[in-house]
GROMACS .gro file of C-alpha atoms in nm:
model
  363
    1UNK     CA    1   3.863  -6.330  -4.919
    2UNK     CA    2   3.754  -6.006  -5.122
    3UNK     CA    3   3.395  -6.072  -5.006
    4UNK     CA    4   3.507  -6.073  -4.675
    5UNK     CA    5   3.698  -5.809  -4.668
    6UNK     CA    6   3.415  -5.591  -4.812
    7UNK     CA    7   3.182  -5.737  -4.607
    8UNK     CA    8   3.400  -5.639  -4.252
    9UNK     CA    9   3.453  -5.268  -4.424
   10UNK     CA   10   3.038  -5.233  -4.467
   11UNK     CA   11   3.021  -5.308  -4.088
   12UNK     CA   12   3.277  -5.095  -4.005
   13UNK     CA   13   3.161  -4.782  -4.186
   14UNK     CA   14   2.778  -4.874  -4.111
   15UNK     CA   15   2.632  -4.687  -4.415
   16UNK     CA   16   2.252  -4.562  -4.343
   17UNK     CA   17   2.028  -4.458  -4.597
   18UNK     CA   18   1.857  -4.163  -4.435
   19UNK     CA   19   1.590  -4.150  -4.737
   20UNK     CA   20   1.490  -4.522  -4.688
   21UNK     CA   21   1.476  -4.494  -4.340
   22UNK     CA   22   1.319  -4.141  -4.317
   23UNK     CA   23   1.088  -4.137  -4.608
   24UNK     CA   24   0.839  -3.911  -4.466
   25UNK     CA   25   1.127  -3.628  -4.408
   26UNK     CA   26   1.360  -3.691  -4.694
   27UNK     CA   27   1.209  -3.746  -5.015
   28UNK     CA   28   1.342  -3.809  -5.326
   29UNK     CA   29   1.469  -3.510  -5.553
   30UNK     CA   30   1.210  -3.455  -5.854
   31UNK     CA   31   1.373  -3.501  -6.221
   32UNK     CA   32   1.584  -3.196  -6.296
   33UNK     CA   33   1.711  -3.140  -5.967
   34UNK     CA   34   2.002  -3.325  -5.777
   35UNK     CA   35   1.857  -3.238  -5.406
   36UNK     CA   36   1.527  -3.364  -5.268
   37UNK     CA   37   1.316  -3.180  -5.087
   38UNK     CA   38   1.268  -3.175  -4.690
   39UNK     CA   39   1.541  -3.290  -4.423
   40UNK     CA   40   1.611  -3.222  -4.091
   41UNK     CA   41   1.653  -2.864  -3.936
   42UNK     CA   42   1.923  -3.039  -3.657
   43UNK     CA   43   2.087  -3.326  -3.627
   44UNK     CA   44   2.175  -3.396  -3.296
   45UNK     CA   45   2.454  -3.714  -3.195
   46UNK     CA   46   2.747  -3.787  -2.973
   47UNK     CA   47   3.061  -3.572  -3.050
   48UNK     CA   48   3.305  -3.735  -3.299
   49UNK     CA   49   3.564  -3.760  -3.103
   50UNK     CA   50   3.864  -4.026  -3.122
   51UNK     CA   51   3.794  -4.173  -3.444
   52UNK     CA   52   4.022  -4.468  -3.600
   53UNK     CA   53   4.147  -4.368  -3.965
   54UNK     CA   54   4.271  -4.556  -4.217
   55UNK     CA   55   4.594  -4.517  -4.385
   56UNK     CA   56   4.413  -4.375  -4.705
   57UNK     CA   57   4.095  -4.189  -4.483
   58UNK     CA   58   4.417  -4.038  -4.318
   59UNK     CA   59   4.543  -3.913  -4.615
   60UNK     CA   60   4.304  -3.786  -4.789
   61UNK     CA   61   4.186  -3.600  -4.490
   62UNK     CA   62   4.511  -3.380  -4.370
   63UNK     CA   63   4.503  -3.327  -4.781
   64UNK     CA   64   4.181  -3.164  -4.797
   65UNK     CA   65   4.091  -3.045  -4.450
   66UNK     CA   66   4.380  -2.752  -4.398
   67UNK     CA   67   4.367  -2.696  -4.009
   68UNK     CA   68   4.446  -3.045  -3.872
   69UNK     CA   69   4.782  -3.122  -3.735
   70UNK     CA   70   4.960  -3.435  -3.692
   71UNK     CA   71   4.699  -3.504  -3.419
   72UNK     CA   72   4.387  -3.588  -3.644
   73UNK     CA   73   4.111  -3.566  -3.450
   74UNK     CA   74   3.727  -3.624  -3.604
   75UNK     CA   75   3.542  -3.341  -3.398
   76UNK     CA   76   3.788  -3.115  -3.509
   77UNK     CA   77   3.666  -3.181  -3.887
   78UNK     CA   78   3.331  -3.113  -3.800
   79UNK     CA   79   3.421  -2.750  -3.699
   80UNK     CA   80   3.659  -2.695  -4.012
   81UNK     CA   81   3.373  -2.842  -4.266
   82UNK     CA   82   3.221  -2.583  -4.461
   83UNK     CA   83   2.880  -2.478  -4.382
   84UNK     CA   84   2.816  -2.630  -4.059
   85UNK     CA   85   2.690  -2.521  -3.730
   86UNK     CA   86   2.724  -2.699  -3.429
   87UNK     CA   87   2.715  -2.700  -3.073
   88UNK     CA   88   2.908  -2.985  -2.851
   89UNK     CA   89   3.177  -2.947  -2.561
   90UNK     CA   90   3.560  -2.876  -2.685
   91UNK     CA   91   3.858  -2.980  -2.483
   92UNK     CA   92   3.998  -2.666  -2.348
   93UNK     CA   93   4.337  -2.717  -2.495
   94UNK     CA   94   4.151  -2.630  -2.842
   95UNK     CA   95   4.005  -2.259  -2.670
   96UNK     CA   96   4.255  -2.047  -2.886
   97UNK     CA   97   4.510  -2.089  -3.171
   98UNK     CA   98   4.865  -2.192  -3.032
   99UNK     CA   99   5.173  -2.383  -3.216
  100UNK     CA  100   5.011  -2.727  -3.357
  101UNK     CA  101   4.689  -2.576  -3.262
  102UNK     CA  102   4.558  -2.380  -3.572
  103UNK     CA  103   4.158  -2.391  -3.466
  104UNK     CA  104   4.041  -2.098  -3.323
  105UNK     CA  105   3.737  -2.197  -3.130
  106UNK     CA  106   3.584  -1.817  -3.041
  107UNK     CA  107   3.497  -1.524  -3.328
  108UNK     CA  108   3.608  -1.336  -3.010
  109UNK     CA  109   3.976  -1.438  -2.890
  110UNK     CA  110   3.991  -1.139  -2.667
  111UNK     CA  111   3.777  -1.363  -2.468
  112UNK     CA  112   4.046  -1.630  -2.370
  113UNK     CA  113   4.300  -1.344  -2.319
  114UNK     CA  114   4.072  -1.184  -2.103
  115UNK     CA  115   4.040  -1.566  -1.904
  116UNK     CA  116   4.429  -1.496  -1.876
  117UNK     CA  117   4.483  -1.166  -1.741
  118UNK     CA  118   4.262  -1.310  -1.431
  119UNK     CA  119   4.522  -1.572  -1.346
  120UNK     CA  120   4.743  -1.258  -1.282
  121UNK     CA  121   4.534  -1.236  -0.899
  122UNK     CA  122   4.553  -1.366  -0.582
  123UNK     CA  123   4.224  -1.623  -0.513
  124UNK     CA  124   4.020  -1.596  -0.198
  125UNK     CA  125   4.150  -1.877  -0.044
  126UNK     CA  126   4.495  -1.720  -0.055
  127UNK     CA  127   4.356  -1.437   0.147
  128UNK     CA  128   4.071  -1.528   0.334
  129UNK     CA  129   3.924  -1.797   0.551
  130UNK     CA  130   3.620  -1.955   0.396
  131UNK     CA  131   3.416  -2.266   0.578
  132UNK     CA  132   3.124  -2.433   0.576
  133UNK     CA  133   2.815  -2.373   0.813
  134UNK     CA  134   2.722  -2.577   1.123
  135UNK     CA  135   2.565  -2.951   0.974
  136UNK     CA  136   2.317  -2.997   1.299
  137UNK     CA  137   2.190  -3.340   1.237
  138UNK     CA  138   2.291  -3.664   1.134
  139UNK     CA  139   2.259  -4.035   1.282
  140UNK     CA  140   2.575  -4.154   1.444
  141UNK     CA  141   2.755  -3.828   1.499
  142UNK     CA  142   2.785  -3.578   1.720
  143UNK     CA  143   2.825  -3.592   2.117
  144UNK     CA  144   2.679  -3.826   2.224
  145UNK     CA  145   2.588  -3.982   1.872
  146UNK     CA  146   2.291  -3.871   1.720
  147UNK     CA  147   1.990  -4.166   1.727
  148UNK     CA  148   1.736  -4.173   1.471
  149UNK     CA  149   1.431  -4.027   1.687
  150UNK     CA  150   1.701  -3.687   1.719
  151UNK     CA  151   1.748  -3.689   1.318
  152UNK     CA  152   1.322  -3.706   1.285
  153UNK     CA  153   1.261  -3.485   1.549
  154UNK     CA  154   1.515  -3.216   1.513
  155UNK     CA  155   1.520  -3.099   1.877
  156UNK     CA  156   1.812  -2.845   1.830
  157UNK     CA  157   1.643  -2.616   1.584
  158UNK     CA  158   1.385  -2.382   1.714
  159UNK     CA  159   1.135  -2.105   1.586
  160UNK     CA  160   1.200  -1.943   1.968
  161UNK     CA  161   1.483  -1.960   2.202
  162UNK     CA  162   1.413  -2.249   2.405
  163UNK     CA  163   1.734  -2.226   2.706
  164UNK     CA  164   2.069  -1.994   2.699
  165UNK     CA  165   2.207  -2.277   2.452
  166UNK     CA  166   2.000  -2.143   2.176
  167UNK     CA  167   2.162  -1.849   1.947
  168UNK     CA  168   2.031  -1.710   1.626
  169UNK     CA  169   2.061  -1.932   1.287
  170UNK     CA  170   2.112  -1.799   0.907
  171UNK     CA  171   1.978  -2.070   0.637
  172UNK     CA  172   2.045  -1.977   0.281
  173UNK     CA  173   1.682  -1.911   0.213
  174UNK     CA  174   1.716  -1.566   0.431
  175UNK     CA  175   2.047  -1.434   0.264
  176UNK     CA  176   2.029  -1.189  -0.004
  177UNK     CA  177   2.305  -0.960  -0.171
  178UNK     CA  178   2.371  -0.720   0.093
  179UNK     CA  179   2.060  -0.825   0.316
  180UNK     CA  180   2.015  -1.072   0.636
  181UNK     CA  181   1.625  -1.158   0.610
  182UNK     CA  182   1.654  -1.328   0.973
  183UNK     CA  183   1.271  -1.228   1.163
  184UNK     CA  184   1.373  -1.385   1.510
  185UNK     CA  185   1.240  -1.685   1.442
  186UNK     CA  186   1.522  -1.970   1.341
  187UNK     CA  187   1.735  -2.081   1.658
  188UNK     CA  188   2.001  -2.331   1.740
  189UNK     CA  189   2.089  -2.502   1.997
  190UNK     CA  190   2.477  -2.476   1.944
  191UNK     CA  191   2.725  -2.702   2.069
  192UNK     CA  192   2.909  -3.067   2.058
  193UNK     CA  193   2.574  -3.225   2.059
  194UNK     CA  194   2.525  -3.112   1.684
  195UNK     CA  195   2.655  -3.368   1.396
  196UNK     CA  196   2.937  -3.119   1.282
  197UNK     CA  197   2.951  -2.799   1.500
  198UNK     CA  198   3.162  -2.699   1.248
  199UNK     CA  199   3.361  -2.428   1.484
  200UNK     CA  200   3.614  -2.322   1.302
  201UNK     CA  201   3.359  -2.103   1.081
  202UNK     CA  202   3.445  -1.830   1.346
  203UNK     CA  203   3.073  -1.717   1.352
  204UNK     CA  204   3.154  -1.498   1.728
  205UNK     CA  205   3.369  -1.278   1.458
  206UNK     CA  206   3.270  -0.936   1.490
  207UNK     CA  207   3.225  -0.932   1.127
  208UNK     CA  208   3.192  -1.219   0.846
  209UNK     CA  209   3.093  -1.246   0.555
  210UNK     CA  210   2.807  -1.508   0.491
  211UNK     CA  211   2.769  -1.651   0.115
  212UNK     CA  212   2.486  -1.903  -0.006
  213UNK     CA  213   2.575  -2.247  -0.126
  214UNK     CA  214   2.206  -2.278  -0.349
  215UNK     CA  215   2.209  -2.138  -0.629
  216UNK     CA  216   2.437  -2.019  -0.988
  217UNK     CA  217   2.515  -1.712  -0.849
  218UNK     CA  218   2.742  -1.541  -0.588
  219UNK     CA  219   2.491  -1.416  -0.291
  220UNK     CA  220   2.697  -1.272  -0.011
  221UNK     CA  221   2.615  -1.010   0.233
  222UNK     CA  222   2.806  -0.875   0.610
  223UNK     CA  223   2.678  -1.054   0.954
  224UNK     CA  224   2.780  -0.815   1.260
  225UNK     CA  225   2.598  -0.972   1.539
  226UNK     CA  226   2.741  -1.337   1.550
  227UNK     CA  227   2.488  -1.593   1.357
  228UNK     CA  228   2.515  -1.949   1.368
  229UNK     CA  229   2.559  -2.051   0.998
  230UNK     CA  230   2.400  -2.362   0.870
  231UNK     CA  231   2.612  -2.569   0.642
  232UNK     CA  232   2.392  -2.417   0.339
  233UNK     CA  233   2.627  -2.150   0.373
  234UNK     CA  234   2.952  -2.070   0.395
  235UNK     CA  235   3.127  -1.795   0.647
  236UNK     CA  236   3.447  -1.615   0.514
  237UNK     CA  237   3.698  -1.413   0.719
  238UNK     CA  238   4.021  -1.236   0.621
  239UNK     CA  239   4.368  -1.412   0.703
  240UNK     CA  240   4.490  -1.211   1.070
  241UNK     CA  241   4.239  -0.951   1.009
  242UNK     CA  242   4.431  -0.776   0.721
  243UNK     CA  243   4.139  -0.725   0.485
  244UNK     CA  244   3.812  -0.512   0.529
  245UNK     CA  245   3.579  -0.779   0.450
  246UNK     CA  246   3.320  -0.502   0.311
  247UNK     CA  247   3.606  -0.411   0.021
  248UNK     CA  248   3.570  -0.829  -0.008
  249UNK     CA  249   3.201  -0.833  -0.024
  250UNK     CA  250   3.171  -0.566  -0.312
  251UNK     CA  251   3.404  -0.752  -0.521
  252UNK     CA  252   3.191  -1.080  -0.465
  253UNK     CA  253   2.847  -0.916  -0.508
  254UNK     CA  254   2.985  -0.753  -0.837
  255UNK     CA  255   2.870  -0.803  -1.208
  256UNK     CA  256   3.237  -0.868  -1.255
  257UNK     CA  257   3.313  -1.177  -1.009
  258UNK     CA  258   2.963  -1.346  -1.097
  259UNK     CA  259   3.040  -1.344  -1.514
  260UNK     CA  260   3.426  -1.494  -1.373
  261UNK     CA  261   3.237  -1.758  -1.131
  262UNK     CA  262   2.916  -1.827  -1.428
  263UNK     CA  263   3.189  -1.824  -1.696
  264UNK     CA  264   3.515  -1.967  -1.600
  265UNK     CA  265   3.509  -2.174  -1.271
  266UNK     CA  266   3.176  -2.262  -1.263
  267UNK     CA  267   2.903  -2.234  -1.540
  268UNK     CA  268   2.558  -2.397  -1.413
  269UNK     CA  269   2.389  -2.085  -1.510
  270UNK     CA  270   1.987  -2.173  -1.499
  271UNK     CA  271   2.103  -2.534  -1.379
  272UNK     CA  272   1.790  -2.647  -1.137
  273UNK     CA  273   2.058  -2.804  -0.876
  274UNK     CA  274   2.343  -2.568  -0.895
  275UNK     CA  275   2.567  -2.515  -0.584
  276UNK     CA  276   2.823  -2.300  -0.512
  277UNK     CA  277   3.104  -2.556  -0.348
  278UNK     CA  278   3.399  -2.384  -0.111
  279UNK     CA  279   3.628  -2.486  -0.411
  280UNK     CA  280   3.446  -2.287  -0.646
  281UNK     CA  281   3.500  -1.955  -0.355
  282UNK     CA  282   3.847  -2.040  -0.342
  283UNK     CA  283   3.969  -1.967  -0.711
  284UNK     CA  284   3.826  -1.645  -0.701
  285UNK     CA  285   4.021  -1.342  -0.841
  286UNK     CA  286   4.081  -1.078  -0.536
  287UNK     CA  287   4.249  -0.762  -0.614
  288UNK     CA  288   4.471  -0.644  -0.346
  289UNK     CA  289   4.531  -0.320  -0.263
  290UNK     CA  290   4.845  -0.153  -0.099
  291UNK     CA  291   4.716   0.074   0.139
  292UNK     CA  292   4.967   0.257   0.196
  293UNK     CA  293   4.946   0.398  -0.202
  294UNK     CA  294   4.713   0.705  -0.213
  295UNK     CA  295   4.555   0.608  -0.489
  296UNK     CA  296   4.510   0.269  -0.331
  297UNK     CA  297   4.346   0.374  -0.031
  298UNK     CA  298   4.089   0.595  -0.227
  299UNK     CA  299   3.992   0.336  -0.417
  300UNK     CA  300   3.941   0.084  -0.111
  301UNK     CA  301   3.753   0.361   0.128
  302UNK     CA  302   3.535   0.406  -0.201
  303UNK     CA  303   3.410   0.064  -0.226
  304UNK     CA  304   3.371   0.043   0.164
  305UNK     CA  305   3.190   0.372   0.182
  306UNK     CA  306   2.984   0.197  -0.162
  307UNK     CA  307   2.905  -0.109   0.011
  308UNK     CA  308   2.816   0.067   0.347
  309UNK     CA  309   2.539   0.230   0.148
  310UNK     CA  310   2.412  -0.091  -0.005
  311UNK     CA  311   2.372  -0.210   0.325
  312UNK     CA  312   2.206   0.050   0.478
  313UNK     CA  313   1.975   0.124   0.167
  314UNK     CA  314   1.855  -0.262   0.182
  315UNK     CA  315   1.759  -0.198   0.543
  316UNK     CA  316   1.558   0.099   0.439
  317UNK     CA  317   1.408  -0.063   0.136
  318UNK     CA  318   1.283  -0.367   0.394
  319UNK     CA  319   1.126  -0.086   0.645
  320UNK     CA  320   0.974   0.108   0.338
  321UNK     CA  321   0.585   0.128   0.355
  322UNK     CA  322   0.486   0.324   0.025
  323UNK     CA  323   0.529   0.212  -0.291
  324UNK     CA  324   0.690   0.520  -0.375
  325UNK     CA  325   0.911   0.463  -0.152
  326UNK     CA  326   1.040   0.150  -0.234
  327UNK     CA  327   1.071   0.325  -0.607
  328UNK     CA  328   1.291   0.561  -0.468
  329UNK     CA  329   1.509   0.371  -0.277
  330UNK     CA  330   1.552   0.113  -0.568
  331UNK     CA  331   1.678   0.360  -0.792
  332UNK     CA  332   1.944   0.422  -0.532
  333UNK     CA  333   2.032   0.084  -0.492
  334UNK     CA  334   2.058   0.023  -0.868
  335UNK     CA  335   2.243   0.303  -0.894
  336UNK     CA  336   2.487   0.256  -0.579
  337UNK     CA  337   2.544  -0.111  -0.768
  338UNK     CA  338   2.651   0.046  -1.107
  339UNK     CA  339   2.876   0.273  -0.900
  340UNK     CA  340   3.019  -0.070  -0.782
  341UNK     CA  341   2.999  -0.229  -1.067
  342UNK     CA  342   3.243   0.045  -1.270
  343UNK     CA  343   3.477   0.082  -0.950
  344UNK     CA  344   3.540  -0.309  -1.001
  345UNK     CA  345   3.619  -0.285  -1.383
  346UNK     CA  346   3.844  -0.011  -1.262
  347UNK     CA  347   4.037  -0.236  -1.025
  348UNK     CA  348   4.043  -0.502  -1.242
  349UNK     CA  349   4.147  -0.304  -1.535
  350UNK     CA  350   3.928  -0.403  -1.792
  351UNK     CA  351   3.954  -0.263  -2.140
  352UNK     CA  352   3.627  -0.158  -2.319
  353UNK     CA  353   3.569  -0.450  -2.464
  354UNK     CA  354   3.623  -0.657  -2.166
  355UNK     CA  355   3.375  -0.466  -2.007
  356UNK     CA  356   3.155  -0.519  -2.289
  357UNK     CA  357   3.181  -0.889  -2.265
  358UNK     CA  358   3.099  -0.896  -1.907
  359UNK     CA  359   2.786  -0.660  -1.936
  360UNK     CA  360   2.623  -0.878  -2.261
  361UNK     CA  361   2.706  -1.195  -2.057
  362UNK     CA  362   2.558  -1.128  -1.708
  363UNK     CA  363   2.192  -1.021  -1.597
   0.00000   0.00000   0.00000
């Protein structure tokens, strides 16, 4: 029965010789010395998590490993052990010290409480419209159906205007931050013969804003003359018209919302495939402003009046000829965006530090 037993506890705790099995890495320690030489510079494997623990493991462990709780969890002795460094995915509960919670995962805390102050703000969805861009083929749908030879062919997107049917298309490929790169040359055919039409994007609104879904970062720029969005974008308008959507659009092109999106709701950051998804739009922090406070209203005409520049500077840096003059009109851009950048800190009402956070963690 002892056998047994001993054999069953072998299996269980699967010992591995890492010398016999990695001879040319590990050797043997020469006489005189109780380390060998060599080893391995990292060690990667699955996170510990959920191990089983015996009655005596248990023990023995909440004796001599300080910061675990009733809730004995094997990761979590991994980041108490002494030096280690590692680098796996932590449950969020575990982000900062709490009651029963003793394991503080950042050097930086001010990080998390930061995270918290931004739950203090309305999102975008609670204040503006956002939706998806026109979808204009697939088999099956639309009026009548879509057939296979329409979904290879594509009749209903043009480079030219083919019949009064036809209106001007956006793609994501020709939106930039503050900048519509359309030459005249995309069309759509627009109407129930599409797959999804998609009209409640409101693209005959005098003004919209139009966002990119490719990408890790938050691309958004002002459409005044009634584009056709394809579904590679999304269109957002403010609830009854109660917003300036250019006060919306500096917020959204700022160094501030693009750490909170990269950071908090959303970090693909250098991901090949990333996306921006409506529900990623939607739990975006808006400040909003009474406008009928002084100081209110200054700061809102200040980022309009801002963002009017950016737009008019990235027409003149597209009809710039010289080299110089791009230079020139660079510098003002860059500079217009820092005045942008500060004026959102200022609404936001980061400390210092916050601040500094932000500008270490974003390009």
């Amino acid at each position: 029965m002892g056998e047994a037993s001993d054999e069953e506890e072998r299996y269980r705790i699967n010992p591995f010789d890492w010398e016999t099995e990695f001879p040319e890495i590990i050797k043997p320690a020469p006489a005189g010395r109780k380390q060998g030489a060599g080893g391995f510079d990292v060690v990667i494997v699955k996170p510990p998590y959920g191990a089983s623990f015996s009655q005596e493991e248990t023990t023995y462990l909440l004796t001599n490993f300080k910061l675990q709780n009733y809730q004995l969890d094997s990761y979590l002795l991994f980041i108490e052990k002494d030096d280690s460094r590692i680098n796996y995915s932590v449950a969020q509960q575990r982000w900062k010290a709490a009651d029963g919670n003793p394991v503080n995962l950042f050097e930086r805390p001010e990080f998390v409480t930061f995270s918290d102050k931004l739950k203090a703000f309305p999102l975008l969805d609670n204040i503006c419209v956002i939706t998806q861009g026109a979808k204009p083929f697939q088999g099956g749908k639309g009026k009548p159906p879509q057939t296979r030879k329409i979904v290879d062919e594509k009749p209903f997107v043009s480079e030219k205007k083919q019949n009064s049917t036809f209106r001007p298309l956006l793609r994501g490929s020709i939106i930039q931050r503050y900048e519509i790169l359309w030459n005249k040359d995309y069309w759509i055919s627009f109407g129930d013969w599409l797959a999804e039409p998609r009209y409640s994007a409101n693209y005959d609104a005098s003004v919209k804003i139009v966002i990119r879904q490719t990408g890790d970062s938050l691309i958004a720029t002002l459409d005044c003359h009634q584009f056709i969005a394809h579904d590679n974008l999304y269109t957002i308008i403010s609830h009854n018209n109660t917003f300036d959507l250019r006060y919306i659009l500096g917020l959204l092109n700022s160094r501030l919302l693009t750490w909170i999106y990269q950071n908090i709701i959303n970090p693909e950051k250098g991901e090949a495939l990333a996306q921006v998804k409506r529900g990623h739009l939607a739990q975006l922090p808006i400040v909003i402003l009474n406008i009928s406070n002084p100081a209110d209203k200054a700061r809102h005409d200040r980022m309009v009046a801002l963002v009017d520049q950016m737009l008019e500077l990235h027409k003149q840096l597209a009809w710039a000829k010289t080299d110089h003059d791009k230079t020139v009109i660079q510098r003002q851009i860059d500079a217009t965006d820092h005045q942008i950048d500060q004026l959102v800190y200022e609404l936001y009402d980061l400390t210092d530090e916050e601040i500094k956070i932000v500008e270490e963690g974003s390009p």
